[in-house]
Amino acid sequence: MNKTSFHIIHADVVTPRGIFHDGAVAVRDGFITYVGSTAGIPADDENAVEVIDAGGAYVLPGFIDVHVHGGMLEDFSEPSKKAFDAITKLHCSQGTTSMLATTMTLPKDVIDTVLEEVHSYINNDMPYAKLAGVHLEGPFISPKWPGAQNPAHIVPPNRSWVEAWEEQYPGLIKQVTFAPEREGAHELIKFLREKGIVAAAGHTDATYEEIMAAVEVGLHHAVHTFNAMTPLHHRKPGTAGAILSSPAISGEIIADGIHVHKAGIQLLASVKTNHNLILITDAMSAAGLGNGEYKLGDLPVIVKDNVCTLKESEGTLAGSTLTMIRGFRHLVREIGLSIEQASKAASLNPAKLIRIDHLTGTVETGKQADLLLIDREDLELQKVWVEGRLFQD
């Protein structure tokens, strides 16, 4: 992809102020310079600016996936430039323009290597979707709710580890997922809050009361809501009940029709849509491929008809093969969200969560031209731009 300057005209442009019908977007050197009506688009002083007639298609901000493990046989937990290129290329082709390299519950030395490799990758040219940082999903989780994480590597929350990683790679870690009921969790939360790192509950046996106590010290996010956590009961609200009832907690959702029933997503969306609903894929190495045997972290996974389960624990879901465009369509078609609401969940809300909304997440002047062109009728992707560079397979 090469940076270009171009105009998109005759589009329905999805913006924070609503949808501009017969709208236009002007891009110069990778940044948005105009958003408004097609009739009002300013003339460009370049001799040959490409003009793209959208024919009424939607222009949306690029998707931001804060919880994704891999794709195309590659896993962020087995880091290399080749792996990162394959993963970011696949997800870019499906509308993701920024993402967090998400780890698993792994030995510390493996996490050390992931951080080193991601740091190196970010500091060089990233040809596809941008890695905005790292999401550490574990190893500080509950042994009672390991899900598809390897229980052998679970350890209690360790603030000193995270402090050392943050000192070595300032700003690289954007999110840490842990069980907030475990000893040492509150000290970890306080450090994460100081550094602006997302403190997220996940793979947790916490009661409602324990979650709310963690919120008091800075917990403000929950991973793959309803999965791998204490469920909602009318006398024991659990982690799920705390997420649903607290506006302080944003909630991720895997909108694939497999991980969460339609009614569960609708319930979460009804209380989180405006600011706190966040679409994720939780995609693993099988994403972009078909049925077969794969790995998630260091555990074998069987994939059949897009359902990923641990080989050694039949019925335990193990990530997904979801892509953001499929999740976006699910939110619109099956859950009933508007295009604007689904766009917030897929772009603006995650951008705010990891504090990159000054750069991306909306179609506004001054921001990076991370843009999608999506057909109005079938919501299929037509084009993807990352910092104004057109994705080409």
PDB file of N, CA and C in Angstrom, residues 106-202:
ATOM      1  N   LEU A 106       0.777 -17.606  29.329  1.00  0.00           N
ATOM      2  CA  LEU A 106       2.017 -18.230  28.870  1.00  0.00           C
ATOM      3  C   LEU A 106       3.111 -18.017  29.908  1.00  0.00           C
ATOM      4  N   PRO A 107       4.201 -18.765  29.827  1.00  0.00           N
ATOM      5  CA  PRO A 107       5.337 -18.501  30.710  1.00  0.00           C
ATOM      6  C   PRO A 107       5.865 -17.088  30.506  1.00  0.00           C
ATOM      7  N   LYS A 108       6.425 -16.505  31.554  1.00  0.00           N
ATOM      8  CA  LYS A 108       6.883 -15.122  31.497  1.00  0.00           C
ATOM      9  C   LYS A 108       7.901 -14.907  30.384  1.00  0.00           C
ATOM     10  N   ASP A 109       8.811 -15.867  30.175  1.00  0.00           N
ATOM     11  CA  ASP A 109       9.841 -15.659  29.158  1.00  0.00           C
ATOM     12  C   ASP A 109       9.239 -15.583  27.754  1.00  0.00           C
ATOM     13  N   VAL A 110       8.118 -16.288  27.533  1.00  0.00           N
ATOM     14  CA  VAL A 110       7.441 -16.205  26.232  1.00  0.00           C
ATOM     15  C   VAL A 110       6.792 -14.835  26.067  1.00  0.00           C
ATOM     16  N   ILE A 111       6.168 -14.341  27.124  1.00  0.00           N
ATOM     17  CA  ILE A 111       5.573 -12.997  27.067  1.00  0.00           C
ATOM     18  C   ILE A 111       6.660 -11.955  26.844  1.00  0.00           C
ATOM     19  N   ASP A 112       7.816 -12.130  27.490  1.00  0.00           N
ATOM     20  CA  ASP A 112       8.953 -11.228  27.261  1.00  0.00           C
ATOM     21  C   ASP A 112       9.281 -11.143  25.773  1.00  0.00           C
ATOM     22  N   THR A 113       9.315 -12.303  25.121  1.00  0.00           N
ATOM     23  CA  THR A 113       9.665 -12.363  23.700  1.00  0.00           C
ATOM     24  C   THR A 113       8.599 -11.697  22.838  1.00  0.00           C
ATOM     25  N   VAL A 114       7.311 -11.926  23.170  1.00  0.00           N
ATOM     26  CA  VAL A 114       6.230 -11.290  22.418  1.00  0.00           C
ATOM     27  C   VAL A 114       6.363  -9.776  22.477  1.00  0.00           C
ATOM     28  N   LEU A 115       6.590  -9.248  23.666  1.00  0.00           N
ATOM     29  CA  LEU A 115       6.708  -7.802  23.824  1.00  0.00           C
ATOM     30  C   LEU A 115       7.891  -7.257  23.027  1.00  0.00           C
ATOM     31  N   GLU A 116       8.999  -7.957  23.073  1.00  0.00           N
ATOM     32  CA  GLU A 116      10.180  -7.517  22.318  1.00  0.00           C
ATOM     33  C   GLU A 116       9.901  -7.487  20.821  1.00  0.00           C
ATOM     34  N   GLU A 117       9.253  -8.543  20.316  1.00  0.00           N
ATOM     35  CA  GLU A 117       8.988  -8.639  18.879  1.00  0.00           C
ATOM     36  C   GLU A 117       7.946  -7.611  18.428  1.00  0.00           C
ATOM     37  N   VAL A 118       6.905  -7.402  19.224  1.00  0.00           N
ATOM     38  CA  VAL A 118       5.892  -6.410  18.851  1.00  0.00           C
ATOM     39  C   VAL A 118       6.499  -5.013  18.879  1.00  0.00           C
ATOM     40  N   HIS A 119       7.313  -4.726  19.881  1.00  0.00           N
ATOM     41  CA  HIS A 119       7.987  -3.428  19.958  1.00  0.00           C
ATOM     42  C   HIS A 119       8.820  -3.180  18.710  1.00  0.00           C
ATOM     43  N   SER A 120       9.557  -4.188  18.291  1.00  0.00           N
ATOM     44  CA  SER A 120      10.382  -4.056  17.088  1.00  0.00           C
ATOM     45  C   SER A 120       9.515  -3.847  15.846  1.00  0.00           C
ATOM     46  N   TYR A 121       8.427  -4.599  15.745  1.00  0.00           N
ATOM     47  CA  TYR A 121       7.549  -4.518  14.576  1.00  0.00           C
ATOM     48  C   TYR A 121       6.909  -3.136  14.470  1.00  0.00           C
ATOM     49  N   ILE A 122       6.450  -2.615  15.604  1.00  0.00           N
ATOM     50  CA  ILE A 122       5.790  -1.317  15.613  1.00  0.00           C
ATOM     51  C   ILE A 122       6.743  -0.200  15.212  1.00  0.00           C
ATOM     52  N   ASN A 123       8.006  -0.360  15.507  1.00  0.00           N
ATOM     53  CA  ASN A 123       8.986   0.680  15.211  1.00  0.00           C
ATOM     54  C   ASN A 123       9.562   0.581  13.804  1.00  0.00           C
ATOM     55  N   ASN A 124       8.941  -0.238  12.979  1.00  0.00           N
ATOM     56  CA  ASN A 124       9.271  -0.310  11.558  1.00  0.00           C
ATOM     57  C   ASN A 124       7.985  -0.134  10.759  1.00  0.00           C
ATOM     58  N   ASP A 125       8.092  -0.102   9.448  1.00  0.00           N
ATOM     59  CA  ASP A 125       6.905   0.071   8.618  1.00  0.00           C
ATOM     60  C   ASP A 125       5.970  -1.119   8.764  1.00  0.00           C
ATOM     61  N   MET A 126       4.712  -0.851   9.064  1.00  0.00           N
ATOM     62  CA  MET A 126       3.692  -1.902   9.155  1.00  0.00           C
ATOM     63  C   MET A 126       2.828  -1.809   7.905  1.00  0.00           C
ATOM     64  N   PRO A 127       2.932  -2.782   7.002  1.00  0.00           N
ATOM     65  CA  PRO A 127       2.301  -2.637   5.691  1.00  0.00           C
ATOM     66  C   PRO A 127       0.799  -2.839   5.663  1.00  0.00           C
ATOM     67  N   TYR A 128       0.222  -3.423   6.705  1.00  0.00           N
ATOM     68  CA  TYR A 128      -1.214  -3.735   6.677  1.00  0.00           C
ATOM     69  C   TYR A 128      -1.904  -3.058   7.863  1.00  0.00           C
ATOM     70  N   ALA A 129      -2.771  -3.759   8.581  1.00  0.00           N
ATOM     71  CA  ALA A 129      -3.362  -3.182   9.787  1.00  0.00           C
ATOM     72  C   ALA A 129      -2.254  -2.847  10.783  1.00  0.00           C
ATOM     73  N   LYS A 130      -2.431  -1.754  11.515  1.00  0.00           N
ATOM     74  CA  LYS A 130      -1.413  -1.302  12.454  1.00  0.00           C
ATOM     75  C   LYS A 130      -1.567  -2.018  13.794  1.00  0.00           C
ATOM     76  N   LEU A 131      -0.451  -2.472  14.348  1.00  0.00           N
ATOM     77  CA  LEU A 131      -0.449  -2.935  15.727  1.00  0.00           C
ATOM     78  C   LEU A 131      -0.339  -1.707  16.620  1.00  0.00           C
ATOM     79  N   ALA A 132      -1.387  -1.462  17.399  1.00  0.00           N
ATOM     80  CA  ALA A 132      -1.408  -0.290  18.274  1.00  0.00           C
ATOM     81  C   ALA A 132      -0.793  -0.587  19.631  1.00  0.00           C
ATOM     82  N   GLY A 133      -0.447  -1.847  19.866  1.00  0.00           N
ATOM     83  CA  GLY A 133       0.132  -2.243  21.133  1.00  0.00           C
ATOM     84  C   GLY A 133      -0.200  -3.685  21.440  1.00  0.00           C
ATOM     85  N   VAL A 134      -0.114  -4.027  22.726  1.00  0.00           N
ATOM     86  CA  VAL A 134      -0.293  -5.409  23.175  1.00  0.00           C
ATOM     87  C   VAL A 134      -1.417  -5.480  24.203  1.00  0.00           C
ATOM     88  N   HIS A 135      -2.194  -6.541  24.100  1.00  0.00           N
ATOM     89  CA  HIS A 135      -3.193  -6.899  25.104  1.00  0.00           C
ATOM     90  C   HIS A 135      -2.722  -8.189  25.761  1.00  0.00           C
ATOM     91  N   LEU A 136      -2.393  -8.105  27.052  1.00  0.00           N
ATOM     92  CA  LEU A 136      -1.994  -9.288  27.806  1.00  0.00           C
ATOM     93  C   LEU A 136      -3.248  -9.945  28.373  1.00  0.00           C
ATOM     94  N   GLU A 137      -3.692 -11.035  27.761  1.00  0.00           N
ATOM     95  CA  GLU A 137      -4.820 -11.793  28.295  1.00  0.00           C
ATOM     96  C   GLU A 137      -4.247 -12.904  29.173  1.00  0.00           C
ATOM     97  N   GLY A 138      -4.091 -12.636  30.437  1.00  0.00           N
ATOM     98  CA  GLY A 138      -3.373 -13.533  31.334  1.00  0.00           C
ATOM     99  C   GLY A 138      -1.935 -13.083  31.432  1.00  0.00           C
ATOM    100  N   PRO A 139      -1.137 -13.751  32.272  1.00  0.00           N
ATOM    101  CA  PRO A 139      -1.404 -15.046  32.925  1.00  0.00           C
ATOM    102  C   PRO A 139      -2.063 -14.924  34.290  1.00  0.00           C
ATOM    103  N   PHE A 140      -2.607 -13.724  34.621  1.00  0.00           N
ATOM    104  CA  PHE A 140      -3.104 -13.475  35.978  1.00  0.00           C
ATOM    105  C   PHE A 140      -4.597 -13.773  36.099  1.00  0.00           C
ATOM    106  N   ILE A 141      -5.018 -14.937  35.653  1.00  0.00           N
ATOM    107  CA  ILE A 141      -6.446 -15.259  35.600  1.00  0.00           C
ATOM    108  C   ILE A 141      -6.813 -16.282  36.673  1.00  0.00           C
ATOM    109  N   SER A 142      -8.100 -16.647  36.720  1.00  0.00           N
ATOM    110  CA  SER A 142      -8.574 -17.602  37.717  1.00  0.00           C
ATOM    111  C   SER A 142      -8.397 -19.039  37.236  1.00  0.00           C
ATOM    112  N   PRO A 143      -7.821 -19.903  38.082  1.00  0.00           N
ATOM    113  CA  PRO A 143      -7.727 -21.326  37.719  1.00  0.00           C
ATOM    114  C   PRO A 143      -9.095 -21.979  37.554  1.00  0.00           C
ATOM    115  N   LYS A 144     -10.137 -21.355  38.096  1.00  0.00           N
ATOM    116  CA  LYS A 144     -11.481 -21.923  37.979  1.00  0.00           C
ATOM    117  C   LYS A 144     -12.133 -21.618  36.635  1.00  0.00           C
ATOM    118  N   TRP A 145     -11.623 -20.618  35.936  1.00  0.00           N
ATOM    119  CA  TRP A 145     -12.196 -20.208  34.658  1.00  0.00           C
ATOM    120  C   TRP A 145     -11.095 -20.040  33.597  1.00  0.00           C
ATOM    121  N   PRO A 146     -10.320 -21.108  33.337  1.00  0.00           N
ATOM    122  CA  PRO A 146      -9.222 -20.948  32.382  1.00  0.00           C
ATOM    123  C   PRO A 146      -9.684 -20.841  30.934  1.00  0.00           C
ATOM    124  N   GLY A 147     -10.903 -21.366  30.657  1.00  0.00           N
ATOM    125  CA  GLY A 147     -11.339 -21.367  29.268  1.00  0.00           C
ATOM    126  C   GLY A 147     -10.345 -22.124  28.411  1.00  0.00           C
ATOM    127  N   ALA A 148      -9.861 -21.476  27.354  1.00  0.00           N
ATOM    128  CA  ALA A 148      -8.879 -22.106  26.471  1.00  0.00           C
ATOM    129  C   ALA A 148      -7.450 -21.709  26.819  1.00  0.00           C
ATOM    130  N   GLN A 149      -7.251 -21.192  28.041  1.00  0.00           N
ATOM    131  CA  GLN A 149      -5.910 -20.851  28.504  1.00  0.00           C
ATOM    132  C   GLN A 149      -5.296 -22.069  29.206  1.00  0.00           C
ATOM    133  N   ASN A 150      -3.990 -22.203  29.129  1.00  0.00           N
ATOM    134  CA  ASN A 150      -3.312 -23.345  29.743  1.00  0.00           C
ATOM    135  C   ASN A 150      -3.185 -23.122  31.256  1.00  0.00           C
ATOM    136  N   PRO A 151      -3.871 -23.950  32.087  1.00  0.00           N
ATOM    137  CA  PRO A 151      -3.817 -23.753  33.547  1.00  0.00           C
ATOM    138  C   PRO A 151      -2.407 -23.853  34.123  1.00  0.00           C
ATOM    139  N   ALA A 152      -1.516 -24.546  33.429  1.00  0.00           N
ATOM    140  CA  ALA A 152      -0.155 -24.741  33.944  1.00  0.00           C
ATOM    141  C   ALA A 152       0.606 -23.424  34.060  1.00  0.00           C
ATOM    142  N   HIS A 153       0.172 -22.402  33.306  1.00  0.00           N
ATOM    143  CA  HIS A 153       0.912 -21.131  33.282  1.00  0.00           C
ATOM    144  C   HIS A 153       0.230 -20.024  34.088  1.00  0.00           C
ATOM    145  N   ILE A 154      -0.894 -20.331  34.735  1.00  0.00           N
ATOM    146  CA  ILE A 154      -1.606 -19.307  35.511  1.00  0.00           C
ATOM    147  C   ILE A 154      -0.818 -18.951  36.767  1.00  0.00           C
ATOM    148  N   VAL A 155      -0.683 -17.647  37.022  1.00  0.00           N
ATOM    149  CA  VAL A 155      -0.024 -17.150  38.233  1.00  0.00           C
ATOM    150  C   VAL A 155      -0.871 -16.017  38.822  1.00  0.00           C
ATOM    151  N   PRO A 156      -0.693 -15.697  40.100  1.00  0.00           N
ATOM    152  CA  PRO A 156      -1.430 -14.581  40.691  1.00  0.00           C
ATOM    153  C   PRO A 156      -1.012 -13.250  40.053  1.00  0.00           C
ATOM    154  N   PRO A 157      -1.862 -12.241  40.131  1.00  0.00           N
ATOM    155  CA  PRO A 157      -1.494 -10.918  39.608  1.00  0.00           C
ATOM    156  C   PRO A 157      -0.157 -10.451  40.162  1.00  0.00           C
ATOM    157  N   ASN A 158       0.715  -9.995  39.269  1.00  0.00           N
ATOM    158  CA  ASN A 158       2.079  -9.638  39.650  1.00  0.00           C
ATOM    159  C   ASN A 158       2.387  -8.229  39.132  1.00  0.00           C
ATOM    160  N   ARG A 159       2.223  -7.262  40.007  1.00  0.00           N
ATOM    161  CA  ARG A 159       2.456  -5.874  39.624  1.00  0.00           C
ATOM    162  C   ARG A 159       3.898  -5.647  39.172  1.00  0.00           C
ATOM    163  N   SER A 160       4.856  -6.290  39.822  1.00  0.00           N
ATOM    164  CA  SER A 160       6.261  -6.045  39.500  1.00  0.00           C
ATOM    165  C   SER A 160       6.585  -6.470  38.069  1.00  0.00           C
ATOM    166  N   TRP A 161       5.978  -7.554  37.583  1.00  0.00           N
ATOM    167  CA  TRP A 161       6.200  -7.957  36.197  1.00  0.00           C
ATOM    168  C   TRP A 161       5.735  -6.850  35.250  1.00  0.00           C
ATOM    169  N   VAL A 162       4.526  -6.369  35.476  1.00  0.00           N
ATOM    170  CA  VAL A 162       3.960  -5.367  34.573  1.00  0.00           C
ATOM    171  C   VAL A 162       4.739  -4.062  34.666  1.00  0.00           C
ATOM    172  N   GLU A 163       5.170  -3.694  35.861  1.00  0.00           N
ATOM    173  CA  GLU A 163       6.004  -2.496  36.013  1.00  0.00           C
ATOM    174  C   GLU A 163       7.284  -2.613  35.195  1.00  0.00           C
ATOM    175  N   ALA A 164       7.914  -3.778  35.250  1.00  0.00           N
ATOM    176  CA  ALA A 164       9.163  -3.980  34.503  1.00  0.00           C
ATOM    177  C   ALA A 164       8.919  -3.926  33.003  1.00  0.00           C
ATOM    178  N   TRP A 165       7.836  -4.537  32.544  1.00  0.00           N
ATOM    179  CA  TRP A 165       7.514  -4.499  31.116  1.00  0.00           C
ATOM    180  C   TRP A 165       7.227  -3.060  30.668  1.00  0.00           C
ATOM    181  N   GLU A 166       6.488  -2.321  31.477  1.00  0.00           N
ATOM    182  CA  GLU A 166       6.155  -0.941  31.129  1.00  0.00           C
ATOM    183  C   GLU A 166       7.406  -0.067  31.126  1.00  0.00           C
ATOM    184  N   GLU A 167       8.316  -0.314  32.026  1.00  0.00           N
ATOM    185  CA  GLU A 167       9.558   0.460  32.057  1.00  0.00           C
ATOM    186  C   GLU A 167      10.412   0.175  30.829  1.00  0.00           C
ATOM    187  N   GLN A 168      10.449  -1.092  30.413  1.00  0.00           N
ATOM    188  CA  GLN A 168      11.258  -1.460  29.251  1.00  0.00           C
ATOM    189  C   GLN A 168      10.627  -1.014  27.940  1.00  0.00           C
ATOM    190  N   TYR A 169       9.285  -1.111  27.865  1.00  0.00           N
ATOM    191  CA  TYR A 169       8.570  -0.761  26.627  1.00  0.00           C
ATOM    192  C   TYR A 169       7.434   0.215  26.963  1.00  0.00           C
ATOM    193  N   PRO A 170       7.760   1.464  27.246  1.00  0.00           N
ATOM    194  CA  PRO A 170       6.732   2.428  27.675  1.00  0.00           C
ATOM    195  C   PRO A 170       5.610   2.570  26.650  1.00  0.00           C
ATOM    196  N   GLY A 171       4.379   2.424  27.129  1.00  0.00           N
ATOM    197  CA  GLY A 171       3.218   2.617  26.274  1.00  0.00           C
ATOM    198  C   GLY A 171       2.857   1.451  25.388  1.00  0.00           C
ATOM    199  N   LEU A 172       3.643   0.385  25.405  1.00  0.00           N
ATOM    200  CA  LEU A 172       3.372  -0.744  24.511  1.00  0.00           C
ATOM    201  C   LEU A 172       2.163  -1.551  24.978  1.00  0.00           C
ATOM    202  N   ILE A 173       2.086  -1.815  26.262  1.00  0.00           N
ATOM    203  CA  ILE A 173       0.960  -2.586  26.797  1.00  0.00           C
ATOM    204  C   ILE A 173      -0.241  -1.661  26.932  1.00  0.00           C
ATOM    205  N   LYS A 174      -1.307  -1.998  26.226  1.00  0.00           N
ATOM    206  CA  LYS A 174      -2.515  -1.167  26.245  1.00  0.00           C
ATOM    207  C   LYS A 174      -3.603  -1.753  27.138  1.00  0.00           C
ATOM    208  N   GLN A 175      -3.596  -3.067  27.329  1.00  0.00           N
ATOM    209  CA  GLN A 175      -4.655  -3.704  28.111  1.00  0.00           C
ATOM    210  C   GLN A 175      -4.092  -4.925  28.812  1.00  0.00           C
ATOM    211  N   VAL A 176      -4.516  -5.138  30.059  1.00  0.00           N
ATOM    212  CA  VAL A 176      -4.162  -6.342  30.814  1.00  0.00           C
ATOM    213  C   VAL A 176      -5.452  -6.962  31.322  1.00  0.00           C
ATOM    214  N   THR A 177      -5.662  -8.245  31.010  1.00  0.00           N
ATOM    215  CA  THR A 177      -6.830  -8.979  31.466  1.00  0.00           C
ATOM    216  C   THR A 177      -6.426  -9.901  32.610  1.00  0.00           C
ATOM    217  N   PHE A 178      -7.193  -9.885  33.690  1.00  0.00           N
ATOM    218  CA  PHE A 178      -6.835 -10.645  34.886  1.00  0.00           C
ATOM    219  C   PHE A 178      -8.104 -10.913  35.691  1.00  0.00           C
ATOM    220  N   ALA A 179      -7.973 -11.763  36.725  1.00  0.00           N
ATOM    221  CA  ALA A 179      -9.074 -12.053  37.648  1.00  0.00           C
ATOM    222  C   ALA A 179      -8.977 -11.095  38.826  1.00  0.00           C
ATOM    223  N   PRO A 180      -9.874 -10.119  38.932  1.00  0.00           N
ATOM    224  CA  PRO A 180      -9.723  -9.068  39.941  1.00  0.00           C
ATOM    225  C   PRO A 180      -9.964  -9.522  41.377  1.00  0.00           C
ATOM    226  N   GLU A 181     -10.457 -10.754  41.557  1.00  0.00           N
ATOM    227  CA  GLU A 181     -10.672 -11.252  42.910  1.00  0.00           C
ATOM    228  C   GLU A 181      -9.423 -11.862  43.531  1.00  0.00           C
ATOM    229  N   ARG A 182      -8.377 -12.070  42.726  1.00  0.00           N
ATOM    230  CA  ARG A 182      -7.189 -12.752  43.228  1.00  0.00           C
ATOM    231  C   ARG A 182      -6.282 -11.789  44.010  1.00  0.00           C
ATOM    232  N   GLU A 183      -5.513 -12.368  44.906  1.00  0.00           N
ATOM    233  CA  GLU A 183      -4.607 -11.576  45.730  1.00  0.00           C
ATOM    234  C   GLU A 183      -3.610 -10.823  44.851  1.00  0.00           C
ATOM    235  N   GLY A 184      -3.445  -9.552  45.134  1.00  0.00           N
ATOM    236  CA  GLY A 184      -2.532  -8.711  44.368  1.00  0.00           C
ATOM    237  C   GLY A 184      -3.195  -7.953  43.242  1.00  0.00           C
ATOM    238  N   ALA A 185      -4.475  -8.250  42.964  1.00  0.00           N
ATOM    239  CA  ALA A 185      -5.149  -7.624  41.825  1.00  0.00           C
ATOM    240  C   ALA A 185      -5.338  -6.125  42.022  1.00  0.00           C
ATOM    241  N   HIS A 186      -5.678  -5.693  43.214  1.00  0.00           N
ATOM    242  CA  HIS A 186      -5.934  -4.269  43.430  1.00  0.00           C
ATOM    243  C   HIS A 186      -4.660  -3.440  43.273  1.00  0.00           C
ATOM    244  N   GLU A 187      -3.537  -3.992  43.696  1.00  0.00           N
ATOM    245  CA  GLU A 187      -2.275  -3.280  43.495  1.00  0.00           C
ATOM    246  C   GLU A 187      -1.949  -3.171  42.010  1.00  0.00           C
ATOM    247  N   LEU A 188      -2.237  -4.223  41.264  1.00  0.00           N
ATOM    248  CA  LEU A 188      -2.032  -4.185  39.814  1.00  0.00           C
ATOM    249  C   LEU A 188      -2.950  -3.139  39.179  1.00  0.00           C
ATOM    250  N   ILE A 189      -4.212  -3.122  39.572  1.00  0.00           N
ATOM    251  CA  ILE A 189      -5.161  -2.158  39.009  1.00  0.00           C
ATOM    252  C   ILE A 189      -4.685  -0.728  39.228  1.00  0.00           C
ATOM    253  N   LYS A 190      -4.210  -0.439  40.424  1.00  0.00           N
ATOM    254  CA  LYS A 190      -3.741   0.914  40.729  1.00  0.00           C
ATOM    255  C   LYS A 190      -2.595   1.324  39.814  1.00  0.00           C
ATOM    256  N   PHE A 191      -1.679   0.395  39.544  1.00  0.00           N
ATOM    257  CA  PHE A 191      -0.562   0.709  38.644  1.00  0.00           C
ATOM    258  C   PHE A 191      -1.071   0.931  37.225  1.00  0.00           C
ATOM    259  N   LEU A 192      -1.959   0.068  36.763  1.00  0.00           N
ATOM    260  CA  LEU A 192      -2.501   0.212  35.417  1.00  0.00           C
ATOM    261  C   LEU A 192      -3.205   1.548  35.252  1.00  0.00           C
ATOM    262  N   ARG A 193      -3.952   1.947  36.267  1.00  0.00           N
ATOM    263  CA  ARG A 193      -4.648   3.236  36.215  1.00  0.00           C
ATOM    264  C   ARG A 193      -3.646   4.384  36.117  1.00  0.00           C
ATOM    265  N   GLU A 194      -2.571   4.306  36.868  1.00  0.00           N
ATOM    266  CA  GLU A 194      -1.543   5.351  36.827  1.00  0.00           C
ATOM    267  C   GLU A 194      -0.940   5.504  35.436  1.00  0.00           C
ATOM    268  N   LYS A 195      -0.800   4.400  34.740  1.00  0.00           N
ATOM    269  CA  LYS A 195      -0.133   4.391  33.431  1.00  0.00           C
ATOM    270  C   LYS A 195      -1.107   4.503  32.258  1.00  0.00           C
ATOM    271  N   GLY A 196      -2.386   4.576  32.533  1.00  0.00           N
ATOM    272  CA  GLY A 196      -3.357   4.679  31.445  1.00  0.00           C
ATOM    273  C   GLY A 196      -3.557   3.388  30.687  1.00  0.00           C
ATOM    274  N   ILE A 197      -3.261   2.262  31.322  1.00  0.00           N
ATOM    275  CA  ILE A 197      -3.435   0.950  30.710  1.00  0.00           C
ATOM    276  C   ILE A 197      -4.802   0.406  31.109  1.00  0.00           C
ATOM    277  N   VAL A 198      -5.508  -0.213  30.171  1.00  0.00           N
ATOM    278  CA  VAL A 198      -6.840  -0.742  30.442  1.00  0.00           C
ATOM    279  C   VAL A 198      -6.751  -1.904  31.427  1.00  0.00           C
ATOM    280  N   ALA A 199      -7.473  -1.776  32.541  1.00  0.00           N
ATOM    281  CA  ALA A 199      -7.573  -2.840  33.540  1.00  0.00           C
ATOM    282  C   ALA A 199      -8.860  -3.608  33.267  1.00  0.00           C
ATOM    283  N   ALA A 200      -8.732  -4.864  32.839  1.00  0.00           N
ATOM    284  CA  ALA A 200      -9.875  -5.620  32.339  1.00  0.00           C
ATOM    285  C   ALA A 200     -10.098  -6.905  33.133  1.00  0.00           C
ATOM    286  N   ALA A 201     -11.349  -7.154  33.482  1.00  0.00           N
ATOM    287  CA  ALA A 201     -11.725  -8.397  34.140  1.00  0.00           C
ATOM    288  C   ALA A 201     -11.977  -9.466  33.092  1.00  0.00           C
ATOM    289  N   GLY A 202     -11.453 -10.645  33.334  1.00  0.00           N
ATOM    290  CA  GLY A 202     -11.684 -11.744  32.409  1.00  0.00           C
ATOM    291  C   GLY A 202     -11.179 -13.050  32.979  1.00  0.00           C
TER     292      GLY A 202
END
